[in-house]
Tab-separated table of C-alpha atoms in Angstrom:
chain	number	residue	atom	x	y	z
G	1	MET	CA	-103.283	-38.066	-4.713
G	2	THR	CA	-100.125	-36.487	-3.222
G	3	THR	CA	-98.994	-32.957	-4.649
G	4	SER	CA	-95.813	-34.613	-6.105
G	5	ASP	CA	-98.210	-37.116	-7.879
G	6	HIS	CA	-99.869	-34.118	-9.563
G	7	PHE	CA	-96.596	-32.678	-10.379
G	8	LEU	CA	-95.234	-35.397	-12.084
G	9	ARG	CA	-98.401	-36.239	-13.972
G	10	ARG	CA	-98.209	-32.622	-15.240
G	11	LEU	CA	-94.516	-32.895	-15.868
G	12	ALA	CA	-94.928	-36.015	-17.931
G	13	ARG	CA	-97.723	-34.257	-20.346
G	14	VAL	CA	-94.833	-31.629	-21.058
G	15	ASN	CA	-93.224	-31.720	-24.712
G	16	PRO	CA	-89.600	-32.400	-24.363
G	17	THR	CA	-88.716	-29.887	-27.154
G	18	THR	CA	-90.839	-27.104	-25.665
G	19	ALA	CA	-89.069	-27.917	-21.921
G	20	PHE	CA	-85.664	-28.040	-23.662
G	21	LEU	CA	-86.386	-24.803	-25.378
G	22	GLY	CA	-87.655	-23.071	-22.455
G	23	ALA	CA	-84.828	-23.948	-20.323
G	24	LEU	CA	-82.441	-22.883	-22.859
G	25	VAL	CA	-84.181	-19.401	-23.499
G	26	LEU	CA	-84.036	-18.990	-19.585
G	27	LEU	CA	-80.522	-19.936	-19.287
G	28	LEU	CA	-79.283	-17.791	-22.132
G	29	ALA	CA	-81.390	-14.787	-20.767
G	30	GLY	CA	-79.951	-15.244	-17.061
G	31	LEU	CA	-76.429	-15.445	-18.705
G	32	PHE	CA	-76.735	-12.526	-20.672
G	33	LEU	CA	-78.900	-10.024	-18.889
G	34	PRO	CA	-76.876	-8.149	-16.188
G	35	GLY	CA	-76.812	-8.364	-12.418
G	36	VAL	CA	-79.718	-9.410	-10.323
G	37	VAL	CA	-82.279	-9.862	-13.156
G	38	GLY	CA	-79.625	-12.258	-14.793
G	39	ALA	CA	-79.324	-13.803	-11.227
G	40	LEU	CA	-83.061	-14.359	-10.626
G	41	LEU	CA	-83.528	-15.990	-13.820
G	42	LEU	CA	-80.718	-18.516	-13.140
G	43	GLY	CA	-81.975	-18.856	-9.787
G	44	ALA	CA	-85.435	-19.822	-11.215
G	45	LEU	CA	-83.816	-22.322	-13.335
G	46	ALA	CA	-81.889	-23.854	-10.257
G	47	ALA	CA	-84.911	-24.033	-8.219
G	48	GLY	CA	-86.853	-25.931	-11.236
G	49	LEU	CA	-83.691	-28.047	-11.742
G	50	ALA	CA	-83.648	-28.777	-7.504
G	51	ALA	CA	-87.431	-29.607	-7.607
G	52	LEU	CA	-87.120	-32.128	-10.381
G	53	THR	CA	-84.212	-33.672	-8.682
G	54	VAL	CA	-85.739	-33.815	-5.425
G	55	THR	CA	-89.156	-35.619	-7.061
G	56	THR	CA	-87.588	-37.977	-9.356
G	57	TRP	CA	-84.193	-38.987	-7.082
G	58	PRO	CA	-85.539	-42.753	-6.269
G	59	VAL	CA	-85.941	-43.385	-9.815
G	60	GLN	CA	-82.560	-42.025	-11.071
G	61	THR	CA	-79.344	-43.962	-11.834
G	62	ALA	CA	-75.826	-42.748	-9.718
G	63	ILE	CA	-74.487	-41.165	-12.898
G	64	THR	CA	-77.805	-39.240	-13.736
G	65	ARG	CA	-78.060	-38.061	-9.965
G	66	LEU	CA	-74.143	-36.948	-10.189
G	67	VAL	CA	-74.833	-35.380	-13.471
G	68	ARG	CA	-77.709	-33.081	-12.021
G	69	LEU	CA	-75.857	-31.962	-8.872
G	70	VAL	CA	-73.074	-30.771	-11.125
G	71	LEU	CA	-75.155	-29.066	-13.122
G	72	LEU	CA	-77.283	-27.504	-10.285
G	73	THR	CA	-73.900	-26.594	-8.356
G	74	LEU	CA	-72.799	-24.568	-11.628
G	75	LEU	CA	-76.356	-22.913	-11.708
G	76	ILE	CA	-75.957	-21.577	-8.065
G	77	VAL	CA	-72.029	-20.586	-8.821
G	78	ALA	CA	-73.290	-18.662	-11.735
G	79	VAL	CA	-75.944	-17.130	-9.679
G	80	VAL	CA	-73.436	-16.167	-6.790
G	81	ALA	CA	-71.096	-14.990	-9.804
G	82	LYS	CA	-74.091	-12.655	-11.401
G	83	ILE	CA	-74.950	-11.099	-7.853
G	84	LEU	CA	-71.372	-10.412	-7.073
């Protein structure tokens, strides 16, 4: 089994509510914590979204790809804004 297979199997076992709440907490903490600390949390969230996007790209619809790319871009803009 490849690394991405292990990742996808592990990801499939995650409770969707837990994943949503975890991402929400990370997003809110990143937005409300000042400076570099907030930027690091948002960066971690962006890295997770990027990994998920790259891994699942072949099986996603065009609109889902577009939404993920827009959200990823917004997260990266927020990281840069936090750093500055």
